[in-house]
Tab-separated table of C-alpha atoms and ligand atoms in Angstrom:
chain	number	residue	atom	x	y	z
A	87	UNK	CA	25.850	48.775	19.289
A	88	UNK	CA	27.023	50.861	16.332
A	89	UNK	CA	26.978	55.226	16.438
A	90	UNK	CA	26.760	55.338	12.810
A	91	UNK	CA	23.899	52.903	12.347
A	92	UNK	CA	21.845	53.136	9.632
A	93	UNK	CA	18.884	51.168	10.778
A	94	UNK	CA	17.281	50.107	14.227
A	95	UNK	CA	17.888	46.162	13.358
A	96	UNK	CA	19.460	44.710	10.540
A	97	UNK	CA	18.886	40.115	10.161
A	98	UNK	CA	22.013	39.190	8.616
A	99	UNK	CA	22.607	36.081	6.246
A	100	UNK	CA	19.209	34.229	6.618
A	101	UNK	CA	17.797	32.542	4.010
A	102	UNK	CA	14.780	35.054	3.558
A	103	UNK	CA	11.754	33.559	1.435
A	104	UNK	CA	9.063	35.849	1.053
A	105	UNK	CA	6.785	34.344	-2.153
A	106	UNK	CA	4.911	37.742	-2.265
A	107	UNK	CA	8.391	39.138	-4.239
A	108	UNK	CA	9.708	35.865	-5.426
A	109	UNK	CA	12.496	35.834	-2.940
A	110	UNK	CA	14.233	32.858	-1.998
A	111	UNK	CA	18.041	33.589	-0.888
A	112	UNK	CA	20.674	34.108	1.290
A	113	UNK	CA	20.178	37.826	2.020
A	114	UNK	CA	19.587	40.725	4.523
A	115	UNK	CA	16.912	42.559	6.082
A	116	UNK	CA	17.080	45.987	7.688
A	117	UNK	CA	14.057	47.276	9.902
A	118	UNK	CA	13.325	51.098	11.243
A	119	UNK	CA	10.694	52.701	13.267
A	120	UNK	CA	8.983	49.415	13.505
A	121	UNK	CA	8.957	48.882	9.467
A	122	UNK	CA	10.428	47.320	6.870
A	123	UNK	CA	13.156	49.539	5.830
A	124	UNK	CA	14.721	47.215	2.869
A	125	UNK	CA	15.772	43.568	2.079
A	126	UNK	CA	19.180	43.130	0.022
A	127	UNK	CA	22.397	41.924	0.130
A	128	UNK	CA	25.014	44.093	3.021
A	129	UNK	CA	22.581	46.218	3.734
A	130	UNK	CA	23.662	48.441	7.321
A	131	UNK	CA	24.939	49.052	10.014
A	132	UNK	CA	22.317	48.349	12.424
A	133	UNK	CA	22.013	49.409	16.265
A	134	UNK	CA	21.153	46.081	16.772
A	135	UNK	CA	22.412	42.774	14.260
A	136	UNK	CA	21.862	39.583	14.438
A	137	UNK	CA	23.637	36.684	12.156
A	138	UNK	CA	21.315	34.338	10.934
A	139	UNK	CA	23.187	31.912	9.122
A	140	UNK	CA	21.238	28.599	8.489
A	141	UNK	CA	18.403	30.409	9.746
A	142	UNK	CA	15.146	31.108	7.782
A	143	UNK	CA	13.860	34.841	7.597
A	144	UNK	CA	9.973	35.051	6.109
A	145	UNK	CA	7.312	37.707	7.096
A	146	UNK	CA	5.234	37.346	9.975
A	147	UNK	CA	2.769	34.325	9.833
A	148	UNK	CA	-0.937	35.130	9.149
A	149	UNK	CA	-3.141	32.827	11.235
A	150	UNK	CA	-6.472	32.715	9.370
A	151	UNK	CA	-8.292	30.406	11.326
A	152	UNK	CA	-8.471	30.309	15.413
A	153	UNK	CA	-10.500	31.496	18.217
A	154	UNK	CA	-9.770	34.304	20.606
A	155	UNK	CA	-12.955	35.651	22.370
A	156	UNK	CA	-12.104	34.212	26.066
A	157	UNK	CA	-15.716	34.605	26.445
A	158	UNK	CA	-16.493	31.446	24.680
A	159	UNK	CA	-15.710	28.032	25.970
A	160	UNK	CA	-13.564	27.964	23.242
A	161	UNK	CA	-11.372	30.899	22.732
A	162	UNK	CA	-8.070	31.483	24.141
A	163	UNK	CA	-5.022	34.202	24.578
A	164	UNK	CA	-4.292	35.467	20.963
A	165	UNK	CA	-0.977	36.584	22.441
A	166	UNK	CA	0.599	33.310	22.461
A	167	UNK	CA	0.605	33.720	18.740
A	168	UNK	CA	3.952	35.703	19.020
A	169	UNK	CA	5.568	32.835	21.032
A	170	UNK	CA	5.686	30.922	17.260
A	171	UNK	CA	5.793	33.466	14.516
A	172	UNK	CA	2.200	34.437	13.848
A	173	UNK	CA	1.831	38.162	13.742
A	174	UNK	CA	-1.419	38.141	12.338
A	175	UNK	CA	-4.338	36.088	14.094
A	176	UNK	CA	-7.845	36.138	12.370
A	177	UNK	CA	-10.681	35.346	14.749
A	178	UNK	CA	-13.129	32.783	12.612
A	179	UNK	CA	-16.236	34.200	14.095
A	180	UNK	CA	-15.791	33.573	17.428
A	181	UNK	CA	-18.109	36.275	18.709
A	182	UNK	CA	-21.735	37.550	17.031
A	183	UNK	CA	-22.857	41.064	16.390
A	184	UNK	CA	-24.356	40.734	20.373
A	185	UNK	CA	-20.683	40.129	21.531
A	186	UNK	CA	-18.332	41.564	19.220
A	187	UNK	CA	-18.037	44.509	20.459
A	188	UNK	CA	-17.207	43.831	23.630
A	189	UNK	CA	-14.718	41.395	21.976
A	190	UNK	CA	-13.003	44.636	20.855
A	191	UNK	CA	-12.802	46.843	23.430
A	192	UNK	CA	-11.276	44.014	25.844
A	193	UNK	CA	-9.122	41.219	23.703
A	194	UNK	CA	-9.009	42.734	20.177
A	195	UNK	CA	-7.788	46.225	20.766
A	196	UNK	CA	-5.634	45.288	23.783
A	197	UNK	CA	-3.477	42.031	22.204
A	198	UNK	CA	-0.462	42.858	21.693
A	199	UNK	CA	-0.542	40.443	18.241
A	200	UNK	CA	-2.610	41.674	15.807
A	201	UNK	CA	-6.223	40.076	15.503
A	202	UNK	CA	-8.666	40.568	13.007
A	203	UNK	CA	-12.291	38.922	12.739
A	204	UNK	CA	-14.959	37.602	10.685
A	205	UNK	CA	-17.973	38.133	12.703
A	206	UNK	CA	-20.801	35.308	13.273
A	207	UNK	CA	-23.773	35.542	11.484
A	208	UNK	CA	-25.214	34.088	14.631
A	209	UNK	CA	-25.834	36.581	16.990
A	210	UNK	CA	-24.449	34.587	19.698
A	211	UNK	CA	-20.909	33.807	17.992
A	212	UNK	CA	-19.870	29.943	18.969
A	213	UNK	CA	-20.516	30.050	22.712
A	214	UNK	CA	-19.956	27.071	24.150
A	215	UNK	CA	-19.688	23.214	22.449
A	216	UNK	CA	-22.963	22.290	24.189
A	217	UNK	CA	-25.325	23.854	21.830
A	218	UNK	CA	-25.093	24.443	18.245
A	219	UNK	CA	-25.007	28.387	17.500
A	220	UNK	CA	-28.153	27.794	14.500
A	221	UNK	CA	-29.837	25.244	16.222
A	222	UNK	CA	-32.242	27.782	16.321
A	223	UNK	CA	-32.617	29.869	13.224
A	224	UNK	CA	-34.049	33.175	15.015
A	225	UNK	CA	-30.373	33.786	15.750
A	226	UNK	CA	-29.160	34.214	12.356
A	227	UNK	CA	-29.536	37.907	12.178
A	228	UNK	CA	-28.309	39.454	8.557
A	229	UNK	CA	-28.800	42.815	9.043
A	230	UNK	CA	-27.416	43.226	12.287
A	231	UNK	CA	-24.114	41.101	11.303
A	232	UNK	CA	-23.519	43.617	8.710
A	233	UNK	CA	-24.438	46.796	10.515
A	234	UNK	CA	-21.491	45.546	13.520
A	235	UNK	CA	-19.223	44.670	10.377
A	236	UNK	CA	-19.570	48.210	8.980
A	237	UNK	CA	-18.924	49.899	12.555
A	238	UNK	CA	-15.803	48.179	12.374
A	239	UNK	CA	-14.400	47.997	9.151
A	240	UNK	CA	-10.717	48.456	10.173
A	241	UNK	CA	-10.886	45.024	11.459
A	242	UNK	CA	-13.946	42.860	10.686
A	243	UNK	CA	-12.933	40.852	7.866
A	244	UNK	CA	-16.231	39.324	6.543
A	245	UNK	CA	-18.890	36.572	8.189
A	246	UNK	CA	-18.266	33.177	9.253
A	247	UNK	CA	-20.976	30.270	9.690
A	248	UNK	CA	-20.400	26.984	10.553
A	249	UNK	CA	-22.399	24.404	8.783
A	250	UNK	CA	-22.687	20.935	10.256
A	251	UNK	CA	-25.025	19.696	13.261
A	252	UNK	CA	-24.368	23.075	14.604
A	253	UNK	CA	-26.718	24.060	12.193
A	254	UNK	CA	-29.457	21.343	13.059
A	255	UNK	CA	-31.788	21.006	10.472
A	256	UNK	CA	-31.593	24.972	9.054
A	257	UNK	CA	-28.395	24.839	6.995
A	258	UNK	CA	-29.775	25.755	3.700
A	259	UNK	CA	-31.455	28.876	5.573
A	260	UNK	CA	-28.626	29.982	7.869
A	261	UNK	CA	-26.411	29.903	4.061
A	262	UNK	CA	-28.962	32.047	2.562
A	263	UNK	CA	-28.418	34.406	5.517
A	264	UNK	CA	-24.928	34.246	5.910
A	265	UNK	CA	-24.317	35.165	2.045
A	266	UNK	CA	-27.312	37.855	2.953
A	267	UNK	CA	-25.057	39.689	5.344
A	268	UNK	CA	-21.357	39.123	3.472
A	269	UNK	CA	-23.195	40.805	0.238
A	270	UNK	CA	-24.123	43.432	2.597
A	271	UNK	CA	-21.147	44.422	4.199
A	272	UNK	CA	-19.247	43.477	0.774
A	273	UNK	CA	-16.528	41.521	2.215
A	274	UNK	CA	-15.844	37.411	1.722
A	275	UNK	CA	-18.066	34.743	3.663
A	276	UNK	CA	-15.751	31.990	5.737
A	277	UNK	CA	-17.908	28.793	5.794
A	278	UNK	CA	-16.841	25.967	7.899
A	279	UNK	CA	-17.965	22.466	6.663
A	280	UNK	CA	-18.449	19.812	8.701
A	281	UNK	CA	-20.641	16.334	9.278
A	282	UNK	CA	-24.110	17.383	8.429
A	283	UNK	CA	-23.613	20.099	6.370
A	284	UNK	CA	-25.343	19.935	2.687
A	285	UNK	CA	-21.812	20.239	1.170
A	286	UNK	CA	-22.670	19.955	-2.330
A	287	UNK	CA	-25.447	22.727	-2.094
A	288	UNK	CA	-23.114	24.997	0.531
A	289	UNK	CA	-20.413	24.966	-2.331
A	290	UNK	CA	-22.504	25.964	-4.916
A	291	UNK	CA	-23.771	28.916	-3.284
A	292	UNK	CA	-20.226	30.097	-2.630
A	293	UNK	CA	-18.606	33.240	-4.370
A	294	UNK	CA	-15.422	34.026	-5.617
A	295	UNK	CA	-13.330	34.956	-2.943
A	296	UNK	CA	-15.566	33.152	-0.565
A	297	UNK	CA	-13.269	30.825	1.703
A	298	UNK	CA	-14.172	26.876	2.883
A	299	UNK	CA	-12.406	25.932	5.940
A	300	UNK	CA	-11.847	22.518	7.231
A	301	UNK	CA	-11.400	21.127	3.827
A	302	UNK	CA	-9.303	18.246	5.170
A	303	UNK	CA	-11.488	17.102	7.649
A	304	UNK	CA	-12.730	13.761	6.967
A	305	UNK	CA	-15.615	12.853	9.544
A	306	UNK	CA	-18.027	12.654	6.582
A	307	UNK	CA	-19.758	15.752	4.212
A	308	UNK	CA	-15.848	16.643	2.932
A	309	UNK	CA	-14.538	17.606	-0.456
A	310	UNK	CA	-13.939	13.747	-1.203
A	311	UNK	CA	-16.953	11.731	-2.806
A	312	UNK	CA	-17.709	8.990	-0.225
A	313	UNK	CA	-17.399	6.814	-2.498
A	314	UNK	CA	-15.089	6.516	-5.290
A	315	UNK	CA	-12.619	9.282	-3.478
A	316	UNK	CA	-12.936	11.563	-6.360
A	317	UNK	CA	-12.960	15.752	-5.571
A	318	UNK	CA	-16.886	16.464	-5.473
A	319	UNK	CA	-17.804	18.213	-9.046
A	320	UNK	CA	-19.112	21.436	-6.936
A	321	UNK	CA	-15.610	21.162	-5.174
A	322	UNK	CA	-13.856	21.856	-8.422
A	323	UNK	CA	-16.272	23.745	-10.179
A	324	UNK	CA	-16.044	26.281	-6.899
A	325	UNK	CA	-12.127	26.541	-6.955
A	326	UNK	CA	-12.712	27.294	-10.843
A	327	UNK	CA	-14.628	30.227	-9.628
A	328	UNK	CA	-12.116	31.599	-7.208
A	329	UNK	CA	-13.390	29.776	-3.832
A	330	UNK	CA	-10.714	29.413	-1.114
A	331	UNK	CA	-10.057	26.200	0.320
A	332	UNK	CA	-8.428	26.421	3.955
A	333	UNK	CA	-7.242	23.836	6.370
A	334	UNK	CA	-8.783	24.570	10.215
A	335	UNK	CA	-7.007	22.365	11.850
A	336	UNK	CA	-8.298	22.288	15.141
A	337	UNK	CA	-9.256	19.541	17.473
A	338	UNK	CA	-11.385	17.223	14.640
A	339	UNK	CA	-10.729	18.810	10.960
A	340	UNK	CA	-7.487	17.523	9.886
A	341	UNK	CA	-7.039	13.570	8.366
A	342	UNK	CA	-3.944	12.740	6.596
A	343	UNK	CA	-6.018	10.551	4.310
A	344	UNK	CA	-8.009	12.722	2.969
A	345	UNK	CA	-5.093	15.566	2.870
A	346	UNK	CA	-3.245	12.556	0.871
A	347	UNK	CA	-5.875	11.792	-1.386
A	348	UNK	CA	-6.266	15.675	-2.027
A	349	UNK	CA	-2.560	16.128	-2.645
A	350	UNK	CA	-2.838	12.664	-5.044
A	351	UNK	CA	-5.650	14.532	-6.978
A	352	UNK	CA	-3.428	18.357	-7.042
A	353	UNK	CA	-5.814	19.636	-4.786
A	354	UNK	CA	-3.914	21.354	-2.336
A	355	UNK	CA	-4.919	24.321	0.502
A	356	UNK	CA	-4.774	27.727	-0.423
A	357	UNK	CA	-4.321	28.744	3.082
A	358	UNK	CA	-2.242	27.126	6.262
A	359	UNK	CA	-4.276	27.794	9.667
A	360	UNK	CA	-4.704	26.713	13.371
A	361	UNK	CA	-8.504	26.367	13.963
A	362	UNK	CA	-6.718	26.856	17.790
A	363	UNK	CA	-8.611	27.095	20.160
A	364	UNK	CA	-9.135	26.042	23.969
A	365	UNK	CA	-9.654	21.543	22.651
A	366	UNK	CA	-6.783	21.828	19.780
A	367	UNK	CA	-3.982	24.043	21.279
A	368	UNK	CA	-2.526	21.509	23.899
A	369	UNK	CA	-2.902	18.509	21.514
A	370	UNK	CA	-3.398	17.967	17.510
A	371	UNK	CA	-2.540	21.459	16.253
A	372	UNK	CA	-0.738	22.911	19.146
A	373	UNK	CA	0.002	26.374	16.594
A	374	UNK	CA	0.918	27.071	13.215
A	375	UNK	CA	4.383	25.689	12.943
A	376	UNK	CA	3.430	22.593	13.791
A	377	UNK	CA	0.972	22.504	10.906
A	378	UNK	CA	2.766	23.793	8.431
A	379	UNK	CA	5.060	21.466	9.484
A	380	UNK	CA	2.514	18.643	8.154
A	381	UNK	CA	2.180	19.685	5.254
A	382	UNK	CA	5.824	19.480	4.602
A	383	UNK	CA	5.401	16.102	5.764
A	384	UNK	CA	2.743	15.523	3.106
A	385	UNK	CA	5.813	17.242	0.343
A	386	UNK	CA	4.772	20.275	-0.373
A	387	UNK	CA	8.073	22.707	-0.732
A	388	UNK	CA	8.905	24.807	1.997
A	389	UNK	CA	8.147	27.811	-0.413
A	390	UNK	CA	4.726	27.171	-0.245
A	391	UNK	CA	4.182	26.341	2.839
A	392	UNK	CA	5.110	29.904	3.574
A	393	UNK	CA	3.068	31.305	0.926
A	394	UNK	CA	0.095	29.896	2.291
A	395	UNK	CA	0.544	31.008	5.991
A	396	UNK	CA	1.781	34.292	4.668
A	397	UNK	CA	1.137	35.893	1.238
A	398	UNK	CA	-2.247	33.760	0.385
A	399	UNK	CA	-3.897	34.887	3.684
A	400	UNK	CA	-3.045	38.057	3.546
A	401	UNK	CA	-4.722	38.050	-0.222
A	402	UNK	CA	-7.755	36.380	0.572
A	403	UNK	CA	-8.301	38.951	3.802
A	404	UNK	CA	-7.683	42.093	1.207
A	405	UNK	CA	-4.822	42.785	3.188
A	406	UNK	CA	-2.196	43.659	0.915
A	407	UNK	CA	0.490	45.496	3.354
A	408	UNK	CA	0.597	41.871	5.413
A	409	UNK	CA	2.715	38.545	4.996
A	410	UNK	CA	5.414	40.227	2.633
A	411	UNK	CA	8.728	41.502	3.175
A	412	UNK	CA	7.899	44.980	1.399
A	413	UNK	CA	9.795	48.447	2.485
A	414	UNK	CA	7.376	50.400	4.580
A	415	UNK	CA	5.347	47.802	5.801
A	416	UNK	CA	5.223	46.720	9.749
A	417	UNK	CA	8.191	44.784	10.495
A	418	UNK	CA	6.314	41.702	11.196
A	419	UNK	CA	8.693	38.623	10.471
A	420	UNK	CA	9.089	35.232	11.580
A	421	UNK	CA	12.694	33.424	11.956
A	422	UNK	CA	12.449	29.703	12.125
A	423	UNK	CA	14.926	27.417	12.041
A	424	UNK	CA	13.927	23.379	9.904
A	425	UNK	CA	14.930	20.980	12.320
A	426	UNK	CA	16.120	17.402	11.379
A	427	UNK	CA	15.181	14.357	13.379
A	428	UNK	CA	11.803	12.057	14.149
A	429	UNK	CA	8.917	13.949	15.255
A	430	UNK	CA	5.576	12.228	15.889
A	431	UNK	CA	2.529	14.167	13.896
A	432	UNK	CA	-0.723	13.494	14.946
A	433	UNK	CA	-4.350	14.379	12.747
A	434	UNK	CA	-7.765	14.405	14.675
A	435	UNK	CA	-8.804	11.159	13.692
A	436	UNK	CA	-6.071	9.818	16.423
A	437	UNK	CA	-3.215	8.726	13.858
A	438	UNK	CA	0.070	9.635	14.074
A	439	UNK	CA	3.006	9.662	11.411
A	440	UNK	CA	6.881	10.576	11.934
A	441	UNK	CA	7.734	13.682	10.455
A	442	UNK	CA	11.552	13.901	9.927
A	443	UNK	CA	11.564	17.488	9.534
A	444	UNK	CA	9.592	20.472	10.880
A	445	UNK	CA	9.661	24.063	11.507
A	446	UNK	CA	10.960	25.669	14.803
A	447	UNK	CA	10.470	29.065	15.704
A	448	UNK	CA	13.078	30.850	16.614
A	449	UNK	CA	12.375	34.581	16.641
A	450	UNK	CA	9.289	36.511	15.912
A	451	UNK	CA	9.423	40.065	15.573
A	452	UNK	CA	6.042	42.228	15.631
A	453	UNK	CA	6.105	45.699	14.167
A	454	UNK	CA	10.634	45.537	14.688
A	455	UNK	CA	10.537	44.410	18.364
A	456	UNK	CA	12.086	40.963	19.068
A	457	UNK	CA	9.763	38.524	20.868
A	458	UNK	CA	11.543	35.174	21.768
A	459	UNK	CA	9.425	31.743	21.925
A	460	UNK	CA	8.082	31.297	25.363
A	461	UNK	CA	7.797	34.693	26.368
A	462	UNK	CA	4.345	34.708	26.104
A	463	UNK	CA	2.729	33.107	29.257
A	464	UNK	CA	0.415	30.706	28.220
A	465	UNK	CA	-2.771	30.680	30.759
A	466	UNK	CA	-5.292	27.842	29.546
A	467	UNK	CA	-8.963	28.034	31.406
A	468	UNK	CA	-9.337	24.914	33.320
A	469	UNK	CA	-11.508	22.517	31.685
A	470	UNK	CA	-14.881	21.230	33.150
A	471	UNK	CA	-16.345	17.880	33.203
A	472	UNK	CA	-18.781	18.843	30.265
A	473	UNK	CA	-15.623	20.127	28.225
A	474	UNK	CA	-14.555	16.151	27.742
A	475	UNK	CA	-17.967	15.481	25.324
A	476	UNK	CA	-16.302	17.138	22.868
A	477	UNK	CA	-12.914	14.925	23.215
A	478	UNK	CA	-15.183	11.859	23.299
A	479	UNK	CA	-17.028	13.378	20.462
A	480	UNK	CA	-13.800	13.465	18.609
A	481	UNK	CA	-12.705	9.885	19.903
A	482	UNK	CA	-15.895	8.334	18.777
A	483	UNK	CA	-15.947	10.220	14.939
A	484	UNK	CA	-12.428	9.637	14.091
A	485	UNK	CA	-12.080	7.504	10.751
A	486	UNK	CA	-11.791	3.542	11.297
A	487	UNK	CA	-8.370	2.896	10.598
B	656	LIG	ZN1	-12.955	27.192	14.170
């Protein structure tokens, strides 16, 4: 404790990297009231200081892909987001314009982490994995998507669809519908591609700003020609046009070969997320460390790793005061540590490689209160006989090896 203190906590002698201001040093950071107050070299005295020498200091992570309605089969606890450095956890259109709301009042507005949400152009959000959300087309409602969206503006981020065989045979019509609402409400469409979806067409519908999620997924209808391995034309021709390419994780959407091949070809994410959920968050992406710790596996610099859980979401969500280390914003900030050793990785398609480095939280600190890993209880639903279909689902669909 210090009587003269000029600040509430000052992070001493971390190597802070925050790519929104091109900083990549040894160097301080001072937080008060719950913001930012400045980053710099001897910055102080704080009430409270910590020394983290050897230590990494970035801003809070951004998670732009998971699932946190606990009234799907699917969704889970957004809260134990803060037990490894995410700050910021986006809902990918969890709920519908039927359940959203209710979404808000009980899990949105009461998480202690912040969660935003791109809203389901299905009115029924993703339910359940029994039954695809579009399998029948009367629930793609435009007009009521937006008119939720625009009652809640402060934290609906755009629409979501999922095209694939959740779409049955009505994934040219639920697009059109989707794109129907996001023009509406003005705000970017998040499409998730899967097996069955018309990729080629779903890409060229997309608009600037527009994000694709699950780009690495490789159980057929990726960004990869089947055959020759190439980057579909309408893959690069949408990047060209400002289209956001975003990794999903989750329990089936993440191969290393086709994140190799990608890499091979200089395609590379513009945004790092989860897809977590209830089937991926106690095996393949367990939470957003561990993936970004893949892709530092794969060799992209730690640098940009960070960007892309930090800076890049917070761009493609128009949410400029987020994932930066900027004086007056929230004090949301992530200290990790890169630990040294053999850790086995494992994608969805049931292969694993040894990592010999990867990210380890070891502080995250939401709006300047310290949150250590672990303190967030982590209470998974119990699973039901029907949940295993979708493990044998993702057994049966991963890539021959
Ligand atoms: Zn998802």
């Amino acid at each position: 404790m210090n009587a003269s203190a000029l600040f509430d906590l000052v992070l001493r002698n971390g190597q802070v990297i925050d790519p929104s201001q091109h900083i990549n040093r040894v160097t301080d950071v001072a937080v008060h009231n719950g913001e930012i107050a400045a980053v710099g070299d001897s910055l102080g005295p704080g009430l409270v200081e910590k020394d983290l020498r050897g230590k990494y200091v970035c801003p809070g992570l951004i998670d732009l892909h998971g699932h946190w309605w606990e009234g799907s089969s699917w969704g889970i606890d957004p809260n134990i987001c803060l037990n490894h450095g995410v700050t910021t956890a986006v809902d990918a259109g969890t709920t519908g314009f039927i359940s959203f709301p209710y979404f808000r009042k009980t899990q949105l507005s009461a998480a202690a982490v912040r969660v935003l949400a791109f809203v389901n152009i299905s009115a029924i959000g993703i339910p359940t994995n029994l039954v695809g959300e579009l399998e029948d087309i009367r629930f793609a409602r435009p007009r009521e998507t937006a008119r939720v969206i625009e009652a809640n503006r402060d934290v609906c981020l755009g629409v979501k669809i999922r095209e694939g065989t959740m779409t049955g045979c009505h994934g040219v019509e639920a697009m059109d519908k989707a794109i129907e609402a996001a023009e509406c409400a003005g705000l970017p469409l998040m499409v998730h591609i899967t097996r069955g979806a018309d990729v080629r067409r779903v890409l060229q519908n997309m608009r600037p700003g527009d994000i694709v999620t699950h780009c690495f997924q490789g159980r057929g209808d990726g960004i990869l020609d089947p055959g020759d391995k190439r980057l579909l034309l309408e893959v690069v021709e949408a990047r060209r046009r400002g289209v956001l390419f975003d990794v999903g994780h989750g329990a089936g959407a993440f191969s290393w070969e086709v994140a190799r091949r990608a890499f091979e070809l200089f395609f590379y994410p513009d945004t790092i997320s989860t897809d977590l959920h209830r089937y991926s968050v106690a095996r393949w992406a367990f939470d957003l460390p561990s993936v970004m710790s893949k892709f530092l596996h794969l060799g992209m610099p730690l640098e940009d790793v960070i960007l892309k859980s930090t800076w890049s979401p917070a761009k493609s969500i128009g949410r400029d005061s987020l994932g930066a280390l900027r004086a007056g914003a929230e004090a949301d900030i992530f200290v990790f540590e890169v630990e040294e050793g053999c850790f086995p990785l494992e994608d969805t398609h049931l292969r694993t490689e040894t990592a010999f480095r990867r990210i380890k939280p070891f502080l995250t600190i939401k709006q300047g209160t310290i949150i250590a890993p672990g303190s967030q209880p982590v209470r998974l639903r119990k699973l039901y006989e029907c949940d295993d279909e979708l493990y044998r689902f993702i057994e049966q669909t991963a890539a021959p090896s």
